[in-house]
PDB file of C-alpha atoms and ligand atoms in Angstrom:
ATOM      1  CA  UNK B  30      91.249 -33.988  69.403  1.00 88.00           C
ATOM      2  CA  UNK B  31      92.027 -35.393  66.217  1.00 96.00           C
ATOM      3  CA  UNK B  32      89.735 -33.987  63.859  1.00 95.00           C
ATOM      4  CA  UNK B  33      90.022 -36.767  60.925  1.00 95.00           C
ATOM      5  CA  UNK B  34      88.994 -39.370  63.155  1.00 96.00           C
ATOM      6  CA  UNK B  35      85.125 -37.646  63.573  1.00 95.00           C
ATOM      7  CA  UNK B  36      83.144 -39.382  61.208  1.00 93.00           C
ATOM      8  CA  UNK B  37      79.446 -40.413  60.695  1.00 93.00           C
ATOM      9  CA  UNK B  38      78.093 -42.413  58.492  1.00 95.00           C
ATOM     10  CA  UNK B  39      74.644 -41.441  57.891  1.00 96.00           C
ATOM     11  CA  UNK B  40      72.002 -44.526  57.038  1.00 95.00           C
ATOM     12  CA  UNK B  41      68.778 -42.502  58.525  1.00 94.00           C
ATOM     13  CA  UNK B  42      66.894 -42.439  54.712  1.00 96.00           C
ATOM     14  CA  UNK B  43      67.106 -42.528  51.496  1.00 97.00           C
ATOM     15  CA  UNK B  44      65.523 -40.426  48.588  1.00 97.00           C
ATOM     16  CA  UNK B  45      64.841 -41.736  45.518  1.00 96.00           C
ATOM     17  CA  UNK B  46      63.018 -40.609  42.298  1.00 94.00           C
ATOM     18  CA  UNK B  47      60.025 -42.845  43.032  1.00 93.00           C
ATOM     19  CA  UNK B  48      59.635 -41.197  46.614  1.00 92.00           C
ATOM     20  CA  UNK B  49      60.196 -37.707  45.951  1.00 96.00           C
ATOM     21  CA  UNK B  50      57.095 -35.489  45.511  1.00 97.00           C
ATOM     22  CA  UNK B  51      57.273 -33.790  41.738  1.00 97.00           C
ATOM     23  CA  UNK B  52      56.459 -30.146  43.347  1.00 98.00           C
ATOM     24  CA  UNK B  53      59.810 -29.225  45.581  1.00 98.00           C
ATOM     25  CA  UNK B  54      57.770 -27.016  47.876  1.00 98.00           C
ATOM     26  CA  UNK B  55      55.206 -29.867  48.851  1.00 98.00           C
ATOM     27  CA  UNK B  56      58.730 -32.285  48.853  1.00 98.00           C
ATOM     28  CA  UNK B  57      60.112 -29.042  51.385  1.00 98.00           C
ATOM     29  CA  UNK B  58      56.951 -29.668  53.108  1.00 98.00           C
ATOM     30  CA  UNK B  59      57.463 -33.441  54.483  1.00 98.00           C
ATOM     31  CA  UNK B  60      61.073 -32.847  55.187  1.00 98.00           C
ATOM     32  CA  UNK B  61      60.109 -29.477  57.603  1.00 98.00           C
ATOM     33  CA  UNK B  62      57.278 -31.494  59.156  1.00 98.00           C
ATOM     34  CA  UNK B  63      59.706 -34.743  59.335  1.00 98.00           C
ATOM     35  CA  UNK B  64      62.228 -32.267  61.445  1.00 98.00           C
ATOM     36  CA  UNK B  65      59.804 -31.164  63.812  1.00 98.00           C
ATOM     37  CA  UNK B  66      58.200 -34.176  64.549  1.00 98.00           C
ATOM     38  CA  UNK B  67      61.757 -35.378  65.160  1.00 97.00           C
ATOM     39  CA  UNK B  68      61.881 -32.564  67.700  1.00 97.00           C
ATOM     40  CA  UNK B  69      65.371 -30.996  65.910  1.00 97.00           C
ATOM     41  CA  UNK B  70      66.684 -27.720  67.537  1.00 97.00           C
ATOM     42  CA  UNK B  71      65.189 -24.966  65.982  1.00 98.00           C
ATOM     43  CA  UNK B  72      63.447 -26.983  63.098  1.00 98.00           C
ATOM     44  CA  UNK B  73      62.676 -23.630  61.267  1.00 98.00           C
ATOM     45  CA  UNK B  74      66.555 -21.883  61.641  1.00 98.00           C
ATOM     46  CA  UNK B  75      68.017 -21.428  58.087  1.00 98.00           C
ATOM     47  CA  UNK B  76      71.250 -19.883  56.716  1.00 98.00           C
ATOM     48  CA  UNK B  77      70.186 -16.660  54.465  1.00 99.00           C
ATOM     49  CA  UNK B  78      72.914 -16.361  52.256  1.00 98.00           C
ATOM     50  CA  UNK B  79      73.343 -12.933  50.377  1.00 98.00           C
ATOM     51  CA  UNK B  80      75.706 -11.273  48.144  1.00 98.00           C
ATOM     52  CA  UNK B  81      77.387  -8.736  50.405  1.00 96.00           C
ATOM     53  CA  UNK B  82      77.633  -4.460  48.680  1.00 93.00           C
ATOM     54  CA  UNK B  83      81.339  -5.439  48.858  1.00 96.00           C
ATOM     55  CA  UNK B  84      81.014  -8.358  46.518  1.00 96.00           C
ATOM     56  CA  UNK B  85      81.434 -11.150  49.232  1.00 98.00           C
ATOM     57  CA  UNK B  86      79.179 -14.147  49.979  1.00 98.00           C
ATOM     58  CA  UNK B  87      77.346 -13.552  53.496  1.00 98.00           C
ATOM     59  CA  UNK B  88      75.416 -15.482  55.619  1.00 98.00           C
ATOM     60  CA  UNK B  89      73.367 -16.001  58.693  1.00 98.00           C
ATOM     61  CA  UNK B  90      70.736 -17.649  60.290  1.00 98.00           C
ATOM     62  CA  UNK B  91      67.595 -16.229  60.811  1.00 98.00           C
ATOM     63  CA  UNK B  92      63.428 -18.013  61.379  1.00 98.00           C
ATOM     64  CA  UNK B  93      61.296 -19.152  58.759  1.00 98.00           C
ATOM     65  CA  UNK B  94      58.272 -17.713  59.617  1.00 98.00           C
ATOM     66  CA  UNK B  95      56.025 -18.603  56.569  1.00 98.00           C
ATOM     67  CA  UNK B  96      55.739 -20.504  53.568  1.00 98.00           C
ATOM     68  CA  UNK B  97      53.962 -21.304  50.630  1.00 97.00           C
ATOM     69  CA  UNK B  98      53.750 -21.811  46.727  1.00 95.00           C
ATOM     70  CA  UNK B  99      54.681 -17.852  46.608  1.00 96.00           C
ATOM     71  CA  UNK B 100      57.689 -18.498  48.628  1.00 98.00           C
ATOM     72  CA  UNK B 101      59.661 -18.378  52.200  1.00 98.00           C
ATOM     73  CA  UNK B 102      58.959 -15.486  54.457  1.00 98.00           C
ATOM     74  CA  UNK B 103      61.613 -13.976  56.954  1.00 98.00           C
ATOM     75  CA  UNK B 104      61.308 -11.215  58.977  1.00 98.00           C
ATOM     76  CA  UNK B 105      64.444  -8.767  59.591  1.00 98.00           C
ATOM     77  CA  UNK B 106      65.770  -4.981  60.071  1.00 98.00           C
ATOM     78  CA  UNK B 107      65.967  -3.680  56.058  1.00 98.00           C
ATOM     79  CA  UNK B 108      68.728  -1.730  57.180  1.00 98.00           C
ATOM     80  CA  UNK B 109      70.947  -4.460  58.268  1.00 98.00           C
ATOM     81  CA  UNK B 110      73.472  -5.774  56.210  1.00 98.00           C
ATOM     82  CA  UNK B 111      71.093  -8.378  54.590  1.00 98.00           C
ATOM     83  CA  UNK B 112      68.713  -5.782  54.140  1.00 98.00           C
ATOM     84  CA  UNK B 113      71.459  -3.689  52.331  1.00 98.00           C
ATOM     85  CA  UNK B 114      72.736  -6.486  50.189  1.00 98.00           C
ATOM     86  CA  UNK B 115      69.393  -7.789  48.994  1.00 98.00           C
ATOM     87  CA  UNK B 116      68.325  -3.900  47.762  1.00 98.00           C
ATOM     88  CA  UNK B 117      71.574  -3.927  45.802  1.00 98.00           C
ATOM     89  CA  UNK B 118      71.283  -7.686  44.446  1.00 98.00           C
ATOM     90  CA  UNK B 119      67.945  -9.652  45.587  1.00 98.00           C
ATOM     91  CA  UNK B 120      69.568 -13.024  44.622  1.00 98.00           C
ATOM     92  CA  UNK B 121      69.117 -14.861  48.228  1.00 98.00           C
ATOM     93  CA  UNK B 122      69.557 -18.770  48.645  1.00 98.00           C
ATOM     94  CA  UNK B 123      68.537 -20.158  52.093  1.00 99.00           C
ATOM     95  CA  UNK B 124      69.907 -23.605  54.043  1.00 98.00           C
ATOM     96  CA  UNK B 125      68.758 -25.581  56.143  1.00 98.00           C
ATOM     97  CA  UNK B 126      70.793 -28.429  57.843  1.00 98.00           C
ATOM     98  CA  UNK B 127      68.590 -31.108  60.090  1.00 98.00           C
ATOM     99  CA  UNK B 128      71.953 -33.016  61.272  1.00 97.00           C
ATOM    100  CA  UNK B 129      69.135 -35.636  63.360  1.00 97.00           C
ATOM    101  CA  UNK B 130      67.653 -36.257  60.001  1.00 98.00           C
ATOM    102  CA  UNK B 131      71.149 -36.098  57.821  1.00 98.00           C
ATOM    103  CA  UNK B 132      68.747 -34.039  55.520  1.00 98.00           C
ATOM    104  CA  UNK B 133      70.150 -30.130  54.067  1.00 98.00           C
ATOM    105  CA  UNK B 134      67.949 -28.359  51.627  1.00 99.00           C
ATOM    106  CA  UNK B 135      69.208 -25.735  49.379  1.00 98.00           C
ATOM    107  CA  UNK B 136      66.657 -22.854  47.800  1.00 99.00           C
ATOM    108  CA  UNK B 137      68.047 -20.160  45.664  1.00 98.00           C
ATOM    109  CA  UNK B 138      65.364 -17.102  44.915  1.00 98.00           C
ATOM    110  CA  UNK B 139      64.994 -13.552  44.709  1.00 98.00           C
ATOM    111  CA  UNK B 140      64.058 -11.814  47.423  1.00 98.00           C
ATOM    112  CA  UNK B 141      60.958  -9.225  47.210  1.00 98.00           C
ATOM    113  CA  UNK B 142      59.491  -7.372  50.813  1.00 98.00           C
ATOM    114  CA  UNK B 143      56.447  -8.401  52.146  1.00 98.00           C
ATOM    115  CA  UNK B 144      53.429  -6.205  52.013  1.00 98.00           C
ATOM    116  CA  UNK B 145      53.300  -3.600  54.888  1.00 98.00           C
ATOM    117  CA  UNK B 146      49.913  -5.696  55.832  1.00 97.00           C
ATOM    118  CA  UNK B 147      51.896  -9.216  56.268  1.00 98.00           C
ATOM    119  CA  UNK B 148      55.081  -7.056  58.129  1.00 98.00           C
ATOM    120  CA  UNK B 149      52.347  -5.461  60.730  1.00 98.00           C
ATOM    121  CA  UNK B 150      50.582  -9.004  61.263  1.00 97.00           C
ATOM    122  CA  UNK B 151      53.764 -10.764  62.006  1.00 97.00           C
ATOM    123  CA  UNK B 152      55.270  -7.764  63.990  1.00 97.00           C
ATOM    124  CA  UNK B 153      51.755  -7.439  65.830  1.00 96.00           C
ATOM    125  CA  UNK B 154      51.959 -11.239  66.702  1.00 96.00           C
ATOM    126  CA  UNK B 155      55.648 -10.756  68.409  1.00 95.00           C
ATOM    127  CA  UNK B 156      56.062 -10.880  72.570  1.00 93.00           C
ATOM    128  CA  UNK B 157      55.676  -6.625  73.522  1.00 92.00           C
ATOM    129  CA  UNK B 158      59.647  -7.031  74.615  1.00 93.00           C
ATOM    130  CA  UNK B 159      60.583  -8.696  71.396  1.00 95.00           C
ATOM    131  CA  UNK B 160      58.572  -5.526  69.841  1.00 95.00           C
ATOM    132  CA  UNK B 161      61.023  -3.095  71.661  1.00 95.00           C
ATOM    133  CA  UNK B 162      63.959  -4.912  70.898  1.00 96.00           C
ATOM    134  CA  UNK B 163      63.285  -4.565  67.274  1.00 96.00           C
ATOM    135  CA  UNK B 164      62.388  -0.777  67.401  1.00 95.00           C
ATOM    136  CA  UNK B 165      65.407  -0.008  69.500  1.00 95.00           C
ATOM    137  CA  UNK B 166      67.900  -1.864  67.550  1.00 96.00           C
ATOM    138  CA  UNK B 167      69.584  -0.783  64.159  1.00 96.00           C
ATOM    139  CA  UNK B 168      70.585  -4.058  63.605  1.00 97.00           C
ATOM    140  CA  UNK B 169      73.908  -4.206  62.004  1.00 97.00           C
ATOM    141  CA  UNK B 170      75.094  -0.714  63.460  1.00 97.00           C
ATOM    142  CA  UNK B 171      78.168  -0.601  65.719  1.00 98.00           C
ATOM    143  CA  UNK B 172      76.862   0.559  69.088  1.00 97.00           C
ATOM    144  CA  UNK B 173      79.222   1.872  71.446  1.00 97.00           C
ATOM    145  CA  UNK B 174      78.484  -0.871  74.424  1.00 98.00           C
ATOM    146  CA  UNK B 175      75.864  -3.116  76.007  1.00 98.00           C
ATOM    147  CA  UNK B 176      74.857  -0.640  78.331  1.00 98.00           C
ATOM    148  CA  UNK B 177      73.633   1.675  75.630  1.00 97.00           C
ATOM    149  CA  UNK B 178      71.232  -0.974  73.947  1.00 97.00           C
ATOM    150  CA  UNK B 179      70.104  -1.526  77.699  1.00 97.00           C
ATOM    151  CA  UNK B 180      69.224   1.314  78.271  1.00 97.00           C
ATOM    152  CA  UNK B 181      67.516   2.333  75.347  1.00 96.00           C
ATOM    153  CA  UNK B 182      65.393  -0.599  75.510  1.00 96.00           C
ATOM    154  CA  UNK B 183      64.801  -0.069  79.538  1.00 96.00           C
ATOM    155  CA  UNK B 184      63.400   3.991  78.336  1.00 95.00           C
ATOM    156  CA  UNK B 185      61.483   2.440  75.884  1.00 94.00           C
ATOM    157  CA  UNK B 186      59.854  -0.216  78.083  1.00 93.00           C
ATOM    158  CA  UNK B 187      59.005   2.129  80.648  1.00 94.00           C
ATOM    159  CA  UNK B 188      57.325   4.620  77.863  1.00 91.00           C
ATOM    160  CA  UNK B 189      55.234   2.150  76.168  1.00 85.00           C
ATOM    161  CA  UNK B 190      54.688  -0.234  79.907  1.00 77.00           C
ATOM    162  CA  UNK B 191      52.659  -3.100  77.949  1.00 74.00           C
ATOM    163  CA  UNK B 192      51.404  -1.091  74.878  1.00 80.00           C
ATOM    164  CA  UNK B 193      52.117  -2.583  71.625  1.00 79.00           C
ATOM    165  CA  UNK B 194      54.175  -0.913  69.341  1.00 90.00           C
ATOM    166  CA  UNK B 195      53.734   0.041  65.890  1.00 94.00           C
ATOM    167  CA  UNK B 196      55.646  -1.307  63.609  1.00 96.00           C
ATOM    168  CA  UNK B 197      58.971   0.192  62.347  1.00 96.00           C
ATOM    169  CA  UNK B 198      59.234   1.302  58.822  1.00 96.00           C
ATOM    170  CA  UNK B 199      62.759  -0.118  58.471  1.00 97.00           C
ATOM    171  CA  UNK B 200      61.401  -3.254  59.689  1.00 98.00           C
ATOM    172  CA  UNK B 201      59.559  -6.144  57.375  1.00 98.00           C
ATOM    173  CA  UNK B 202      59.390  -9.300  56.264  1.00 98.00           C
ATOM    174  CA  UNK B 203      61.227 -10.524  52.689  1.00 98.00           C
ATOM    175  CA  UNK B 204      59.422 -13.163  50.458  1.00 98.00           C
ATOM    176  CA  UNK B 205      62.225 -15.637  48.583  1.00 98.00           C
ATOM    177  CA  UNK B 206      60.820 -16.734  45.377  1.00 98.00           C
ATOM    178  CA  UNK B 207      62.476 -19.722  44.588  1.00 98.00           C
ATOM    179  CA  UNK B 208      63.884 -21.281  41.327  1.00 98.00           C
ATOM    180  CA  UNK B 209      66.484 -23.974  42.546  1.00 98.00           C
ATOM    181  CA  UNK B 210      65.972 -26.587  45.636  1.00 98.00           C
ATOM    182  CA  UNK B 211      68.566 -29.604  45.777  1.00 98.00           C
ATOM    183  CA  UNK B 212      67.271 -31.788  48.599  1.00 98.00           C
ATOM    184  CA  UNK B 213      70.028 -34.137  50.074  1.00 98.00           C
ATOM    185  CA  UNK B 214      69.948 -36.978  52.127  1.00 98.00           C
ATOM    186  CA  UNK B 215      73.091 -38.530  53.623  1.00 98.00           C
ATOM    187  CA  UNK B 216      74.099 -42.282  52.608  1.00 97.00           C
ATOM    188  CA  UNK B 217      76.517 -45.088  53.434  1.00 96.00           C
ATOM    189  CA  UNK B 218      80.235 -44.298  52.122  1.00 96.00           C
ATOM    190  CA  UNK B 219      79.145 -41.272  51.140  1.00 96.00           C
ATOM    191  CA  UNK B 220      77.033 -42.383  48.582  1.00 97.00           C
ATOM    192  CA  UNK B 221      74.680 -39.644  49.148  1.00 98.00           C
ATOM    193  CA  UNK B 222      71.544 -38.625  47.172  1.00 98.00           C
ATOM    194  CA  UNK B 223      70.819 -35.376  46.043  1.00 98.00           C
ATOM    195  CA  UNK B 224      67.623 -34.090  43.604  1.00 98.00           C
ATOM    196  CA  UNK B 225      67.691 -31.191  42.352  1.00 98.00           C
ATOM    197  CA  UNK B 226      64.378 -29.268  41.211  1.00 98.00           C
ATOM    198  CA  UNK B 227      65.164 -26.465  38.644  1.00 98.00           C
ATOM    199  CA  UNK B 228      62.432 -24.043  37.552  1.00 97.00           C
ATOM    200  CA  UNK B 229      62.307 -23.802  33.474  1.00 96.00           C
ATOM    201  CA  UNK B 230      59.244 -21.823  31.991  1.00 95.00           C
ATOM    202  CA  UNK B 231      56.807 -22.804  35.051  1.00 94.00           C
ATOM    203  CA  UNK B 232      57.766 -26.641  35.332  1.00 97.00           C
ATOM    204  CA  UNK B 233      59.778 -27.921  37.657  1.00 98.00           C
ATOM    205  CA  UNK B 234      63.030 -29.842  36.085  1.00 98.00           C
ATOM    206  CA  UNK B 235      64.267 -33.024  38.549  1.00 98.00           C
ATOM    207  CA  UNK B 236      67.662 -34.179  38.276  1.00 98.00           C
ATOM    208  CA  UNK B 237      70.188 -35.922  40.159  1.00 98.00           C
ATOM    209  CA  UNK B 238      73.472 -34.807  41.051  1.00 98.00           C
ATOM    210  CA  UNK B 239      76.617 -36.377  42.077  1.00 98.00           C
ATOM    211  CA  UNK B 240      77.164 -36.798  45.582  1.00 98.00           C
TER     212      UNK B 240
HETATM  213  C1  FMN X 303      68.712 -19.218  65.863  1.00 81.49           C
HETATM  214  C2  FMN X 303      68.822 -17.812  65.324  1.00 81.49           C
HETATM  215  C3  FMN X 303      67.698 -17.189  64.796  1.00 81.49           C
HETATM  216  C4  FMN X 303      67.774 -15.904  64.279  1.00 81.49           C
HETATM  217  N1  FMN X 303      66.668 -15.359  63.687  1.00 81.49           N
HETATM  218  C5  FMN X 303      66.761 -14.141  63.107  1.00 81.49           C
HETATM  219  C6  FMN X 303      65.658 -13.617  62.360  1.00 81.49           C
HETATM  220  O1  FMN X 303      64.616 -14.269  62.160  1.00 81.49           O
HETATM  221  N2  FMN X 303      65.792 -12.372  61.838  1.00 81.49           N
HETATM  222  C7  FMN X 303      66.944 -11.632  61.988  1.00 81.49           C
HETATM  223  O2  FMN X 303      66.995 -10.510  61.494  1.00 81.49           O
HETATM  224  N3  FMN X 303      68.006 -12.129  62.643  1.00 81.49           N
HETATM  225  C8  FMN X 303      67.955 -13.364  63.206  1.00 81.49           C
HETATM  226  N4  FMN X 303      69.040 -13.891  63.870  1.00 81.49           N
HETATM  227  C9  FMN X 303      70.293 -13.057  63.958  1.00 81.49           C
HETATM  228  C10 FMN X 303      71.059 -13.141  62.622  1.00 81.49           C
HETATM  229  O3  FMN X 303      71.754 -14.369  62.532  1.00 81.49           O
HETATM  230  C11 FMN X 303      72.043 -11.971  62.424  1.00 81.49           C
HETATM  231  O4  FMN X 303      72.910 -11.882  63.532  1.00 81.49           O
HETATM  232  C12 FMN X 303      71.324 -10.631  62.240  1.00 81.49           C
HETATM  233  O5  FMN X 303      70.161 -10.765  61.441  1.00 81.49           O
HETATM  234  C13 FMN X 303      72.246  -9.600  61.598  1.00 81.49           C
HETATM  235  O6  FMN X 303      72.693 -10.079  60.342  1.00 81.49           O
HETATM  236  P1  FMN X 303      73.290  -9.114  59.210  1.00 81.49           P
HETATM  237  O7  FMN X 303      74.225  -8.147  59.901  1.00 81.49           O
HETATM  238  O8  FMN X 303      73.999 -10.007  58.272  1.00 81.49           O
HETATM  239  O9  FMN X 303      72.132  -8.392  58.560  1.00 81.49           O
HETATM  240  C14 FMN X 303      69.000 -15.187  64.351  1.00 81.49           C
HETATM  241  C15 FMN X 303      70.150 -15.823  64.864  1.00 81.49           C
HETATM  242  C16 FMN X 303      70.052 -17.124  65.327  1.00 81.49           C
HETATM  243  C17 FMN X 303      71.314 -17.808  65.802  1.00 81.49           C
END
């Protein structure tokens, strides 16, 4: 397969100064609810990029699980690598790509945790098995084979039966505060359009960049 020869051209939308929304996270808004009207794949997967302990980029998708003017919400293991990374530099940018849509939004924030109140709620909320999975994986630790996580989660399934678990410590939710979005839509001959919202002192800043 000759890989120069894939090529879209994207004519889905267009976003212009007069139809963007002046606050980025009502603008975030339309273009979430646009993707799962459109019925995309996992409408709500993101990329959380980090800044690794060892200096390099990182990144991986996980679920936005909340949002709103405070910031995005994610739930994870803090001892994973992303949980490591953000304690030694909370700089965090997310991305989401909606190829049905031709639509990527980038946020950069700082990451804080979520209250212990917020982590319980969403934990509470998860399927009992989904519960055990979390409490028997230290996510990010090599593990010597599948049969061990098996059977750690099989002795903890028969212990609890369908009791709901409490909630890890080492496991929470982190809140991205944003101060960057750059909304882009794909165009014709690669025209594209992208606006970019910048926080300065409170306001929000819209420019437009270069495709
Ligand atoms: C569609 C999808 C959704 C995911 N959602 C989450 C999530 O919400 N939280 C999470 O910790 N990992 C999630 N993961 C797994 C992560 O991508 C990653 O493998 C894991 O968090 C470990 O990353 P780390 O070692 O960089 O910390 C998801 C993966 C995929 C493909």
């Amino acid at each position: 397969m000759k890989l120069h020869t894939i090529r879209t051209e994207y004519k889905y939308a267009e976003l212009t100064e007069n139809n963007i929304e002046k606050n980025p996270l009502k603008q975030f808004d339309y273009w979430l609810n646009d993707a799962i009207s459109a019925k995309v794949n996992e409408p709500t997967a993101m990329s959380a990029v980090t800044v690794g302990v060892d200096g390099f980029p990182d990144s991986r998708i996980v679920l936005l699980k909340d949002y709103n003017e405070n910031g995005f919400t994610f739930f994870t293991s803090y001892n994973s690598n992303k949980g490591k990374a953000i304690a030694k530099n909370p700089a965090v940018g997310l991305h989401f790509f909606w190829p049905e849509l031709e639509r990527q939004i980038r946020i950069l924030g700082f990451a804080e945790k979520t209250s212990g109140k917020i982590s319980d709620w969403y934990f509470s909320s998860r399927p009992v098995l989904s519960q055990i999975a979390a409490f028997v994986s230290d996510q990010s630790s090599k593990i010597p084979s599948r049969g061990f996580l098996q059977s750690q989660f099989e002795n903890v399934k028969t212990e609890m039966g369908s009791k709901n678990l409490k909630r890890p410590e080492n496991w929470g939710g982190y809140l991205i505060k944003p101060v960057k979005f750059e909304f882009w839509q794909g165009r014709e001959s690669r025209l594209h359009d992208r606006i970019l919202y910048e926080n300065k002192n409170g306001s929000w800043i819209i420019s437009r960049l270069a495709p």
